[in-house]
PDB file of C-alpha atoms in Angstrom:
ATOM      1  CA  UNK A   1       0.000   0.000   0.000  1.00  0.00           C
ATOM      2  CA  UNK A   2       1.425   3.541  -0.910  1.00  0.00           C
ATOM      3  CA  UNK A   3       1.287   6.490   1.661  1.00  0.00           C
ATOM      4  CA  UNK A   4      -1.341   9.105   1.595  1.00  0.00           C
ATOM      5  CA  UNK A   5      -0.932  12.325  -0.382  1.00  0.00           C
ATOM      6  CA  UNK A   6       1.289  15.016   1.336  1.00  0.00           C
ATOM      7  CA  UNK A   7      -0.608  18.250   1.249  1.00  0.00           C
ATOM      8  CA  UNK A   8       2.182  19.606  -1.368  1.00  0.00           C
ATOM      9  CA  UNK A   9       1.289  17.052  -3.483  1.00  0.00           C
ATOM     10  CA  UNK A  10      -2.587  17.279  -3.129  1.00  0.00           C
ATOM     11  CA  UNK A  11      -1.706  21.211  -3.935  1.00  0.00           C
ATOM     12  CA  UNK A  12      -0.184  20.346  -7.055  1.00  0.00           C
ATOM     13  CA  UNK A  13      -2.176  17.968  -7.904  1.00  0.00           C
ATOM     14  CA  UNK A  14      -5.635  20.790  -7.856  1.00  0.00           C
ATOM     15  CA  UNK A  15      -3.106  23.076  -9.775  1.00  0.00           C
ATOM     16  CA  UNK A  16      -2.127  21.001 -12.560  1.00  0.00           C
ATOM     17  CA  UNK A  17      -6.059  19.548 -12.591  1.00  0.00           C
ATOM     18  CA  UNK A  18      -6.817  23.138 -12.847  1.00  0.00           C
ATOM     19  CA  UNK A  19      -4.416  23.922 -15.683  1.00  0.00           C
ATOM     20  CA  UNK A  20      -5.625  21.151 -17.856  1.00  0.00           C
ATOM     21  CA  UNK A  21      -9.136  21.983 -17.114  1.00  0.00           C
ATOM     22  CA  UNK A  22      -8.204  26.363 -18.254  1.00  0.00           C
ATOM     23  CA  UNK A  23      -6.063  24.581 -21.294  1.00  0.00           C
ATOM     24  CA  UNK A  24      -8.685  22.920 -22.588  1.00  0.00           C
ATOM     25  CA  UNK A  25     -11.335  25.516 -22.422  1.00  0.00           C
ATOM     26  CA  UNK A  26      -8.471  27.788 -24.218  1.00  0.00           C
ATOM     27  CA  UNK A  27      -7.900  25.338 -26.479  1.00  0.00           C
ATOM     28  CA  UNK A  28     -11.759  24.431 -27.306  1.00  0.00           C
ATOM     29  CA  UNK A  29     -12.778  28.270 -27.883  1.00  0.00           C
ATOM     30  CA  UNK A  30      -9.498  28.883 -29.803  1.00  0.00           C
ATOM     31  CA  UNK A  31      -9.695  26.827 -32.133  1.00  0.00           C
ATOM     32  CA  UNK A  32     -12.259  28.438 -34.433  1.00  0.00           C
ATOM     33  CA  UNK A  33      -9.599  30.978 -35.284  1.00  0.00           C
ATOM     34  CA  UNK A  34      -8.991  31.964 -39.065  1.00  0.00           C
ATOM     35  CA  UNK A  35      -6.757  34.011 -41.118  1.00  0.00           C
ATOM     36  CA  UNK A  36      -9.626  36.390 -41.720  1.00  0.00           C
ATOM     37  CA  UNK A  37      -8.723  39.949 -40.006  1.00  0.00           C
ATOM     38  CA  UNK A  38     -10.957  40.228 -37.399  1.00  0.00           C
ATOM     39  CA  UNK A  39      -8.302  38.222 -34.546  1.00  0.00           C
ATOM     40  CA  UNK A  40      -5.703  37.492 -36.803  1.00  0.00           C
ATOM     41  CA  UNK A  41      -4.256  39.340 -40.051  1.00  0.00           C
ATOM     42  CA  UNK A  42      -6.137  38.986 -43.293  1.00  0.00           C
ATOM     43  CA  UNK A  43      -4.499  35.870 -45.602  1.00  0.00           C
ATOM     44  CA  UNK A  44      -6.657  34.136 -47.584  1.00  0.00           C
ATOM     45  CA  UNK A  45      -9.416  33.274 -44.623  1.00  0.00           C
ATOM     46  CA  UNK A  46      -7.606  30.327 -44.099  1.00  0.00           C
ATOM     47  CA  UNK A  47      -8.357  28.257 -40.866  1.00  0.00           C
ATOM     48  CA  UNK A  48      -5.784  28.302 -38.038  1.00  0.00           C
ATOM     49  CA  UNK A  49      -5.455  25.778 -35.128  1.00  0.00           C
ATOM     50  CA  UNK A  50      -3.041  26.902 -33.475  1.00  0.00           C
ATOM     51  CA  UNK A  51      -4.435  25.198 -30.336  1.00  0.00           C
ATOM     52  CA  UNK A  52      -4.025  21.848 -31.636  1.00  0.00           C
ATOM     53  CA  UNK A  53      -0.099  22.696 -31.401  1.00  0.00           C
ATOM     54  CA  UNK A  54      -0.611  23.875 -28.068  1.00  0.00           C
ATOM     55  CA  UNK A  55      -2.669  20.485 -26.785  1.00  0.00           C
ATOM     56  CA  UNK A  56       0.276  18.366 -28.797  1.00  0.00           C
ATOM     57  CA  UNK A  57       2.740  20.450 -26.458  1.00  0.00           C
ATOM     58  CA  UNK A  58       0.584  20.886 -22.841  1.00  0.00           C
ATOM     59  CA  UNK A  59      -1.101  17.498 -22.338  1.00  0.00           C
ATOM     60  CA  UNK A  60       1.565  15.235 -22.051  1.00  0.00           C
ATOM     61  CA  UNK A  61       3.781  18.013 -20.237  1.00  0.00           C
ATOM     62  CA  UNK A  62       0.881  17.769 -17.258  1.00  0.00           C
ATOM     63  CA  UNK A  63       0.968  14.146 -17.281  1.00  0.00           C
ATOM     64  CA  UNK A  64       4.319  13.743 -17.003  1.00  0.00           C
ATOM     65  CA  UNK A  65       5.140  16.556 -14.128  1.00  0.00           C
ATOM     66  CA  UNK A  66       2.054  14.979 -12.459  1.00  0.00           C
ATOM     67  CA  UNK A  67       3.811  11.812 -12.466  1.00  0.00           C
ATOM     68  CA  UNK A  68       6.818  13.687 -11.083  1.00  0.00           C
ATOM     69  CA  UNK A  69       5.571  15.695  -8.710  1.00  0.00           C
ATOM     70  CA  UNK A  70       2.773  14.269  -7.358  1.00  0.00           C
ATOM     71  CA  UNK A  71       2.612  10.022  -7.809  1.00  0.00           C
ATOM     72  CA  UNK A  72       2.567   7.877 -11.431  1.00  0.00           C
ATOM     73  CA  UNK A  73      -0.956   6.285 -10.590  1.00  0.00           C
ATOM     74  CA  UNK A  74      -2.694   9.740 -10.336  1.00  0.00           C
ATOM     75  CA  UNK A  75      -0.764  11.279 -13.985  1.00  0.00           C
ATOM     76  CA  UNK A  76      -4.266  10.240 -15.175  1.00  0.00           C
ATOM     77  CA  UNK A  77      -5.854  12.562 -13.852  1.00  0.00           C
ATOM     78  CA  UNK A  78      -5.289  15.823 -15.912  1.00  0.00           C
ATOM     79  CA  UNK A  79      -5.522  13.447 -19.265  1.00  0.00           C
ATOM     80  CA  UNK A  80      -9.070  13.292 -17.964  1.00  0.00           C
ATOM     81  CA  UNK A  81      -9.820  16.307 -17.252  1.00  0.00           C
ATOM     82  CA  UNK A  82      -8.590  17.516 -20.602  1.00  0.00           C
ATOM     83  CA  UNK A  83     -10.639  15.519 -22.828  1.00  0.00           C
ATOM     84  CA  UNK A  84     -13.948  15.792 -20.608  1.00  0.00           C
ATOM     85  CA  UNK A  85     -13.350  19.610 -20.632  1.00  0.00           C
ATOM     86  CA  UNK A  86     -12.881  19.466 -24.294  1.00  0.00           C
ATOM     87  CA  UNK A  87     -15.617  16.895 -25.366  1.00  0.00           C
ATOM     88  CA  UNK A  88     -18.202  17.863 -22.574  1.00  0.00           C
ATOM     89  CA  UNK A  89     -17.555  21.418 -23.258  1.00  0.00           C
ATOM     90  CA  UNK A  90     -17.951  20.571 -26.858  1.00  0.00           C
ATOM     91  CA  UNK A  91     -20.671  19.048 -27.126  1.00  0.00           C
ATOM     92  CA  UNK A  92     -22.645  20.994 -24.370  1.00  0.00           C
ATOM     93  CA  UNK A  93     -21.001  24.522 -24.173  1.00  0.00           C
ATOM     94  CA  UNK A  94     -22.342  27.594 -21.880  1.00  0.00           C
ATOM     95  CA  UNK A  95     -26.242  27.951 -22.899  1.00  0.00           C
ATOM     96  CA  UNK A  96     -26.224  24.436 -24.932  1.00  0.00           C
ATOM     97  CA  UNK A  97     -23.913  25.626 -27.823  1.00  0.00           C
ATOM     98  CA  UNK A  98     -21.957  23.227 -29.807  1.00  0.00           C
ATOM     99  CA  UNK A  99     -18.853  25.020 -29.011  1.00  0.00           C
ATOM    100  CA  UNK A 100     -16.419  22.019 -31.254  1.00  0.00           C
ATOM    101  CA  UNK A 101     -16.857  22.758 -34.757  1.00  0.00           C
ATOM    102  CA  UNK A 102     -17.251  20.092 -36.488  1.00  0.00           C
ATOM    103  CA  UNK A 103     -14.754  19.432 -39.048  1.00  0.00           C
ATOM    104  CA  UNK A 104     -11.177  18.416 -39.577  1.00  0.00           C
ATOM    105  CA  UNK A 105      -9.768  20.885 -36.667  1.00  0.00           C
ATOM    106  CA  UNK A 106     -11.758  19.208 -33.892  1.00  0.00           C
ATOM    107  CA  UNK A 107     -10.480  15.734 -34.747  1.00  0.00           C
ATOM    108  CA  UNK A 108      -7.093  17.543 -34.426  1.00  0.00           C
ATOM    109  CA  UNK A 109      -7.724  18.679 -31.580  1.00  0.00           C
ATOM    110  CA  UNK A 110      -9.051  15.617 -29.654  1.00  0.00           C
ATOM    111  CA  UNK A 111      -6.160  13.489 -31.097  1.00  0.00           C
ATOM    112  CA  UNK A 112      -3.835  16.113 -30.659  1.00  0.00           C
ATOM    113  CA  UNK A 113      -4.272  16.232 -27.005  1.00  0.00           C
ATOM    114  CA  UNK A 114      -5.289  13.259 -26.119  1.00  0.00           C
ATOM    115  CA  UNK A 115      -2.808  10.820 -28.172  1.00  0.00           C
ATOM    116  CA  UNK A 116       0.528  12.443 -27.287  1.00  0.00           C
ATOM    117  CA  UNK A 117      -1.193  12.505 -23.384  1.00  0.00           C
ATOM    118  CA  UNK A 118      -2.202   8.742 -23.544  1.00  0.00           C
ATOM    119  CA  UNK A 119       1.880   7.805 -24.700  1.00  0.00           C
ATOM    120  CA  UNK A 120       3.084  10.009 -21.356  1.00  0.00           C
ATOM    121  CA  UNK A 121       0.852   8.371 -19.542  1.00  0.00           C
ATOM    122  CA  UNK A 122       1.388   4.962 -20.914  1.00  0.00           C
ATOM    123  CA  UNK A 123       5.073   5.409 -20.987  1.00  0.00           C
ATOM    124  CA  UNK A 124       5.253   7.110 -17.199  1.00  0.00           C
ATOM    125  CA  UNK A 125       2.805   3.967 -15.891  1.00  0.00           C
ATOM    126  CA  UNK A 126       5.161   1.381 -17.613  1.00  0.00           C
ATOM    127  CA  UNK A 127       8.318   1.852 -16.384  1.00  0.00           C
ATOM    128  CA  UNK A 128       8.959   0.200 -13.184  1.00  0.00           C
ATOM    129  CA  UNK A 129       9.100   1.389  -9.532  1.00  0.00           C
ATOM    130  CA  UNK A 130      12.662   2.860  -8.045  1.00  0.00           C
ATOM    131  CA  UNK A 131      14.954   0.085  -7.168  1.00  0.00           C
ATOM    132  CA  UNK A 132      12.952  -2.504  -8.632  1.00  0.00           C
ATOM    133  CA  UNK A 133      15.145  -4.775 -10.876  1.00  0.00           C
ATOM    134  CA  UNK A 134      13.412  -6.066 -13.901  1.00  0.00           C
ATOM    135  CA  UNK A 135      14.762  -9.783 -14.222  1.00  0.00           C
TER     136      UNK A 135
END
């Protein structure tokens, strides 16, 4: 049995929650953005995702400092947080909206995020505990 959470790691733990949850809102409302001159200069009215870059980067970053910081078994957590924010917030935004547009950028998005985040996790859960010898 492992030892309970120190309350440095349960603080960390409701930060990094916390910044997944804000990244993925970012990320979800974001992701809309074009090259048409209203945000963004005028070329061409071309779409944008930018955020997809920036859930590629930022998921599996939170993962794997949660794993660092805070305990391997609970570098799930922000993973989950992510793609609930981002599907749940999708699919039911503020007043009902469908805030995830629905075309090639939100696939992005979603595998984006959650792919590169599934591999930390995956490769952070895998590798064995300190000064156990594999055999």
């Amino acid at each position: 049995m492992s030892e309970p959470l120190t309350s440095r790691q349960r603080l960390l733990l409701v930060l990094l929650t916390f910044d997944a949850f804000l990244l993925g809102l970012l990320e979800l409302f974001f992701l809309p953005l074009r090259l048409d001159g209203i945000v963004l200069p005028k070329l061409g009215d071309a779409p944008l995702p930018v955020t997809v870059v920036l859930a590629v980067l930022t998921t599996p970053l939170l993962v794997r400092t949660t794993a660092k910081v805070v305990r391997p078994s609970f570098s799930v957590i922000p993973l989950l947080v992510w793609v609930l924010v981002v599907l749940g917030m999708g699919a039911t935004g503020p007043g009902g909206d469908l805030v995830l547009i629905q075309d090639w950028r939100a696939l992005l998005l979603i595998g984006g995020g959650a792919l590169p985040g599934a591999l930390a996790l995956g490769g952070g859960l895998g590798r064995p505990a300190k000064g156990v010898s594999g055999g």
